[in-house]
Structure formats: structure tokens, C-alpha cells
Tab-separated table of C-alpha atoms in Angstrom:
chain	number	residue	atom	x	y	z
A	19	UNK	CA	9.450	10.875	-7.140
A	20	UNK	CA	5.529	11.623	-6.958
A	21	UNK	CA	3.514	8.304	-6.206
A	22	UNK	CA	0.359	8.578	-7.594
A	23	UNK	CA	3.725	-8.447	-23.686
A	24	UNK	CA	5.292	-6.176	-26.149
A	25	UNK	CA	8.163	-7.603	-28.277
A	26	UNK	CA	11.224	-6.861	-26.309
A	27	UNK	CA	13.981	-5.233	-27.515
A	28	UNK	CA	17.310	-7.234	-27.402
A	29	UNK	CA	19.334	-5.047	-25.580
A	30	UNK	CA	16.906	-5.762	-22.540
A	31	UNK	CA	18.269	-9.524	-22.257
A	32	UNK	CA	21.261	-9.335	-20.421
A	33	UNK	CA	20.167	-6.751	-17.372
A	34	UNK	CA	21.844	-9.461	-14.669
A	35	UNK	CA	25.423	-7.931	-15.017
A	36	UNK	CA	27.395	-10.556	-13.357
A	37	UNK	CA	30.269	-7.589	-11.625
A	38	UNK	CA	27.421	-6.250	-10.113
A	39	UNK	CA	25.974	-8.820	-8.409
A	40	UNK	CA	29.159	-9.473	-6.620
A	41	UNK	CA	28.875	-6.627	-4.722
A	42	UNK	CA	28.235	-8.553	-0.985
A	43	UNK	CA	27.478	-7.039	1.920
A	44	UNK	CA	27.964	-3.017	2.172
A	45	UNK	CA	29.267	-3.026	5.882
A	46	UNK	CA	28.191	-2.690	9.377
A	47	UNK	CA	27.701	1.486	9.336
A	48	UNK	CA	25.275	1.228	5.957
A	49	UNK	CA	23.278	-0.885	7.635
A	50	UNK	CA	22.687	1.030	10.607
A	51	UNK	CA	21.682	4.101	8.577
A	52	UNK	CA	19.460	2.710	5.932
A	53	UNK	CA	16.019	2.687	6.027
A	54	UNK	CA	13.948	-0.088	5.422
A	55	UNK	CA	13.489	0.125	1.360
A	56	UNK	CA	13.105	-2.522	-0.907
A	57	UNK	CA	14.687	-0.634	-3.876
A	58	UNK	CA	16.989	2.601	-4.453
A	59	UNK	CA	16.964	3.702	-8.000
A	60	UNK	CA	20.196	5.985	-9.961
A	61	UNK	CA	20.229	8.117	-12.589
A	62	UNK	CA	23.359	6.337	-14.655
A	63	UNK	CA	25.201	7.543	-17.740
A	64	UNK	CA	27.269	4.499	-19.255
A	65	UNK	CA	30.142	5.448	-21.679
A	66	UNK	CA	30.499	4.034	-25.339
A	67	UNK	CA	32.625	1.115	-23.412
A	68	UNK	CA	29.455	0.594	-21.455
A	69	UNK	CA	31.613	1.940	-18.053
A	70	UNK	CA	29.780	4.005	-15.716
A	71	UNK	CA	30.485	8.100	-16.470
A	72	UNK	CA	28.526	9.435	-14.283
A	73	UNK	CA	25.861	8.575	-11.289
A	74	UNK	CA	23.485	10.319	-9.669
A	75	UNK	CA	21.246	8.888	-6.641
A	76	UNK	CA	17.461	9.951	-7.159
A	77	UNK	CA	15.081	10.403	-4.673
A	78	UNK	CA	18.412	11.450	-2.113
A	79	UNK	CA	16.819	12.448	0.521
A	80	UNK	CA	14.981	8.692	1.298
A	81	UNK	CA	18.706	7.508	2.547
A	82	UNK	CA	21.881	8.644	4.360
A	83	UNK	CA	24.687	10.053	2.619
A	84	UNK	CA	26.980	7.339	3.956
A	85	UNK	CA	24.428	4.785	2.123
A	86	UNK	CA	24.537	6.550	-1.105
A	87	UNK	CA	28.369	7.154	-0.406
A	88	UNK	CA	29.253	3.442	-0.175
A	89	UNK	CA	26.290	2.371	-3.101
A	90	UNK	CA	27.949	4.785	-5.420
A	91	UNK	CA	30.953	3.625	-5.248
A	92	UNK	CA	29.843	-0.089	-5.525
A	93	UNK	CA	27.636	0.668	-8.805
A	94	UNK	CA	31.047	2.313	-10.325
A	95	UNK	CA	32.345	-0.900	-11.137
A	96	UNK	CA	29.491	-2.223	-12.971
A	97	UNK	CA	29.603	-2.391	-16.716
A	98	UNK	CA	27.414	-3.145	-19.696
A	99	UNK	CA	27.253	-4.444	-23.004
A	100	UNK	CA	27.681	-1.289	-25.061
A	101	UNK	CA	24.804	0.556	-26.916
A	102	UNK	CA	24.951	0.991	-30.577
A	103	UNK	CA	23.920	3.507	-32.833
A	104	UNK	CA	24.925	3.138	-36.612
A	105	UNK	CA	27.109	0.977	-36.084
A	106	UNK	CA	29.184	2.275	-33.463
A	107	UNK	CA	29.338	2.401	-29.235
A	108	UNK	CA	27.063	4.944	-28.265
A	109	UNK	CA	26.522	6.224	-24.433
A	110	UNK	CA	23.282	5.226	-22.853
A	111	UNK	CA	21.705	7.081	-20.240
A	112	UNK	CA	19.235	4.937	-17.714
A	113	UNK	CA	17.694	4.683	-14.851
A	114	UNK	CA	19.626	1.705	-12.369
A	115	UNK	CA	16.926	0.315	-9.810
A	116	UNK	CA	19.071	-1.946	-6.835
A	117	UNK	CA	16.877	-4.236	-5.225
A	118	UNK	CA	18.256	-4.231	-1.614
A	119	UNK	CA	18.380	-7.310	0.976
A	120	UNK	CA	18.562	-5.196	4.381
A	121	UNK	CA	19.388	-7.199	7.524
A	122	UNK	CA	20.397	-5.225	10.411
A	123	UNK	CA	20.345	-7.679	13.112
A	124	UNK	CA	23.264	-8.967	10.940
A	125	UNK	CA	24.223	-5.499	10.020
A	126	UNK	CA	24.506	-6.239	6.434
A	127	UNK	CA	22.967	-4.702	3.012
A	128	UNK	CA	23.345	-6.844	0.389
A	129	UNK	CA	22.299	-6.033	-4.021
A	130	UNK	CA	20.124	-8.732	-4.657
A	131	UNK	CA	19.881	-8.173	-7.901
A	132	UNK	CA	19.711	-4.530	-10.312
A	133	UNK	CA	17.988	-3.840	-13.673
A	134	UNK	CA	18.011	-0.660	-16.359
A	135	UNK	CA	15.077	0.623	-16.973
A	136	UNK	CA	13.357	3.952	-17.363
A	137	UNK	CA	12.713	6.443	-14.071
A	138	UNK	CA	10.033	6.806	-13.317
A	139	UNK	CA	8.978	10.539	-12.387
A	140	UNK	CA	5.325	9.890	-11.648
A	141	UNK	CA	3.015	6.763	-10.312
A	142	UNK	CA	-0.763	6.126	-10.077
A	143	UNK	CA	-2.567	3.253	-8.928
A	144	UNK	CA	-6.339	2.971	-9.705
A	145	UNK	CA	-9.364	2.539	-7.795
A	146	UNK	CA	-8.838	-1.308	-6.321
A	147	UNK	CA	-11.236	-3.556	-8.102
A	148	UNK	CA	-14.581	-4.157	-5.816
A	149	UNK	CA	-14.978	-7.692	-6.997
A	150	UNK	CA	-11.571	-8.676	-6.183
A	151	UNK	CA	-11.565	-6.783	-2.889
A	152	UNK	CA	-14.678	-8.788	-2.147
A	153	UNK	CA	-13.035	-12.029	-2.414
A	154	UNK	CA	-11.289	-12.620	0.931
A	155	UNK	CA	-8.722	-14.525	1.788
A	156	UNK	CA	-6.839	-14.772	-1.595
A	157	UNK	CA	-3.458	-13.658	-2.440
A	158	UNK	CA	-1.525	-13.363	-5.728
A	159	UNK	CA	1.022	-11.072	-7.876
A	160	UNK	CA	0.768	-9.557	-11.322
A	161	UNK	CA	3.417	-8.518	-13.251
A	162	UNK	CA	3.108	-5.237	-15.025
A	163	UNK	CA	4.835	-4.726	-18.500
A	164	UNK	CA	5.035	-0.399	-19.669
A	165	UNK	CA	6.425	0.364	-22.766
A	166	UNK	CA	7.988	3.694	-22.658
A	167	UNK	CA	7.722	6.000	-25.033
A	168	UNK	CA	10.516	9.220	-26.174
A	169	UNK	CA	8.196	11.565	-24.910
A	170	UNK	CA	7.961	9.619	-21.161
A	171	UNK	CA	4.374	7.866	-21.379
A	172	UNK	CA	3.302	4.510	-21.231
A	173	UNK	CA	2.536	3.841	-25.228
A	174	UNK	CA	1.632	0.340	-24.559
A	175	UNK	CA	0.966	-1.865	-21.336
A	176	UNK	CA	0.386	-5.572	-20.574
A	177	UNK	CA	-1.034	-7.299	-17.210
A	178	UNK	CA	0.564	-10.903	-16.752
A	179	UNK	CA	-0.571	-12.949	-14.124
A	180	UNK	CA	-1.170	-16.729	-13.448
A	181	UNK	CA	-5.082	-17.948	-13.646
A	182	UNK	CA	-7.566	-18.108	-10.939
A	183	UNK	CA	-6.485	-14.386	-9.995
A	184	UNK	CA	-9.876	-11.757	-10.822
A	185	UNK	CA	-9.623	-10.685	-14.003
A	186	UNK	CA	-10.638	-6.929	-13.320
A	187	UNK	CA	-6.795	-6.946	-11.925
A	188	UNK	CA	-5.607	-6.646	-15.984
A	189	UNK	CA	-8.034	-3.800	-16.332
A	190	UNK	CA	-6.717	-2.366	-12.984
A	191	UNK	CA	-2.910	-2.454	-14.131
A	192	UNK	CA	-3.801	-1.418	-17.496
A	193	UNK	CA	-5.600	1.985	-16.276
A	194	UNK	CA	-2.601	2.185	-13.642
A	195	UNK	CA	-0.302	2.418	-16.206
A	196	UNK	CA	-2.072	4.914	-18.544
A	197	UNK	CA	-0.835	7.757	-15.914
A	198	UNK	CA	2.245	6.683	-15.482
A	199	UNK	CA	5.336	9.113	-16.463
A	200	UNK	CA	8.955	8.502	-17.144
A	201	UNK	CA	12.508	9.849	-17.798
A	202	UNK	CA	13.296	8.338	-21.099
A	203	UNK	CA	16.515	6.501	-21.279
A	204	UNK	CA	18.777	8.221	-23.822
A	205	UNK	CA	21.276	6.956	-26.535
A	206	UNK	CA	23.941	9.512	-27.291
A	207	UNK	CA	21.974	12.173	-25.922
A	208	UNK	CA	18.605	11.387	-27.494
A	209	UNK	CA	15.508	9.905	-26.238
A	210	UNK	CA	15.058	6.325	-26.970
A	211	UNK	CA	11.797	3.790	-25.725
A	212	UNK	CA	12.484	1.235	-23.028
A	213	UNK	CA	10.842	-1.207	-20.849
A	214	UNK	CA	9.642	-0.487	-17.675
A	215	UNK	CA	8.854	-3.803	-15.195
A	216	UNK	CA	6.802	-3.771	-11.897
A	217	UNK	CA	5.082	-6.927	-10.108
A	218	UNK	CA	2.763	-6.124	-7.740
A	219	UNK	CA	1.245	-8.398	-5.074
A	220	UNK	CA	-1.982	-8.557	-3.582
A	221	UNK	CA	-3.914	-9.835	-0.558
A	222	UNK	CA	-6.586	-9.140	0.746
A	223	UNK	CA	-7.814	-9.955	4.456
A	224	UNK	CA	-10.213	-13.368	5.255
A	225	UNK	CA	-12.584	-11.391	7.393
A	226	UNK	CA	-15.468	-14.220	6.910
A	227	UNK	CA	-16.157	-15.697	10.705
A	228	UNK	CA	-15.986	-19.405	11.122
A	229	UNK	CA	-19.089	-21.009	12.326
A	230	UNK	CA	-17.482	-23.893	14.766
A	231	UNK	CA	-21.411	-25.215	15.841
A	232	UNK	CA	-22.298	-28.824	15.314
A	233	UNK	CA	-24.375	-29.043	12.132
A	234	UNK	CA	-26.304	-31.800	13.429
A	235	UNK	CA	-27.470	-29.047	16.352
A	236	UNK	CA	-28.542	-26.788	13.636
């Protein structure tokens, strides 16, 4: 993987997948061996039954094989609300990002929670924003919306985040996004658009000094 509010479809809705989340803790010997990541994405092919077919870790090298070993066999058991083409169950290909709860004092690795979206293959990030930057002491998160396109690209791109945050940040996320590139998700085989979901928080440092003198001695 190379670092660098549209209508939503209804098949988005229901990403929670209740079998999935039941997944607990993945033992004391995962813990031990994975690293400190927030997220682990899979390359998933569901069945017309919406049953997993097929798995395939991306980015394998970031974990152990044990990790992938015992998350592989975890995400085998999930199941979705089957796609539909036609009229009829069609198999959907997807990306499956895990969003990981990693204590290893307790030894444990728990799912916190998982969503389908498209992989992405390539990420930029733009130049920061100097006025924002200049503002110190401040802290927020936006929440980037891509809309993915059959050929991989980000066709269309929205910037939510709550007021008082700089403005420039929209502009930032929006020329982000522009170089973004994706593995489509498929629907019996063919390329389909999908919905691709990042928040990002910032902060930046309060490097301002105090000035603790009396006024009055001023």
C-alpha cells in the first residue's frame, strides 16, 4: 500500500455485522506478535449467500503470520446481506478494514468494529494548510467522504467537520482526495462504485509562551 456528502447507496447501511463483532479477544500469542496498528485491511470475496469465499490479508508483511493466521480464521465466520444484481444474489468482492483494540499488558486483541469499503492502493495528503498550522493550540477531526469510481478514482469527495475548525481543512481534504487510488469493489466479477470513509484528526502544538509578570509592573 503506497502512502502518499454524496447520496449513499443502501447497501452501505448495515456495515456493523453483528457475528463479527463478537469476535473477543484473539489470545495471548496474537498479542505478543502484533504490532501496534490501528487497522488491518483484507481483500474479501463474499458468495451469493453473502459467506466469505475467499480472503486474502493485504499489506502481509505489516503483521505476523500467526496474527493473520488467527484474524483469518475469525473474519471466516462473518456474513453479509447478499448483493444483488437483476434480481438475483450476486458475489461481491471488497475490501474488509478491522479496526483493532491492541492491549498487550493484558495480552489481548480485540475487533472493535469492521467496515467494507474499497482498498485503497494509493494515498496522498496535501501541503498542511499555513493558516491552520498557525493557529496553536487547537485540535479537531474531519471526516473525509470519497466516492469511488469503476475505474479506482475519487469521482466525488466531501470534507465534514464540526464549526470553529479552519476552513482551508475542506480544501485540504478535498485536494487530498483528488490523488487518491482504489481497488474497486466488484459485483459478480465487475467493477462497481463504493464509498470510501476516513476521519482524520488534527492538532497542532501551543508553542505561544505565557507571560506570568504582574500587569500592574508593566
Amino acid at each position: 500500500m503506497e502512502i502518499g456528502k454524496t447520496r449513499r447507496p443502501q447497501w452501505l447501511a448495515a456495515l456493523a455485522l453483528a457475528g463479527v463483532m463478537q469476535f473477543g479477544a484473539l489470545g495471548t500469542a496474537a498479542a505478543q506478535e502484533v504490532n501496534q496498528a490501528l487497522n488491518v485491511w483484507f481483500d474479501v470475496l463474499f458468495d451469493e449467500n453473502g459467506q466469505v469465499k475467499e480472503i486474502t490479508p493485504v499489506d502481509e508483511a505489516s503483521q505476523s503470520p500467526g496474527f493473520w493466521k488467527q484474524m483469518t480464521a475469525r473474519l471466516q465466520k462473518a456474513k453479509i446481506p447478499p448483493r444483488q444484481e437483476e434480481g438475483r444474489n450476486a458475489t461481491f468482492r471488497t475490501g474488509v478494514v478491522l479496526y483493532l483494540a491492541v492491549d498487550k499488558e493484558k495480552s489481548t486483541v480485540g475487533i472493535r468494529s469492521m467496515q467494507l469499503m474499497p482498498i485503497p492502493t494509493k494515498l496522498y495528503y496535501a501541503a498542511y494548510p499555513d493558516d491552520a498550522a498557525a493557529l496553536a493550540g487547537w485540535e479537531g477531526e474531519i471526516r473525509m467522504v470519497c466516492r469511488v469510481g469503476v475505474d479506482g478514482t475519487c469521482v466525488e469527495s466531501t470534507v465534514e467537520m464540526p464549526a470553529g475548525m479552519p476552513q482551508s481543512l475542506k480544501r485540504y481534504g478535498r485536494t487530498s482526495m483528488a490523488q487518491w487510488r482504489f481497488k474497486p469493489q466488484e459485483v459478480n466479477g465487475k467493477p462497481v462504485e463504493g464509498e470510501y470513509v476516513v476521519p482524520l484528526r488534527f492538532r497542532t502544538e501551543d508553542n505561544m509562551p505565557v507571560d506570568f509578570r504582574d500587569p500592574r509592573k508593566l
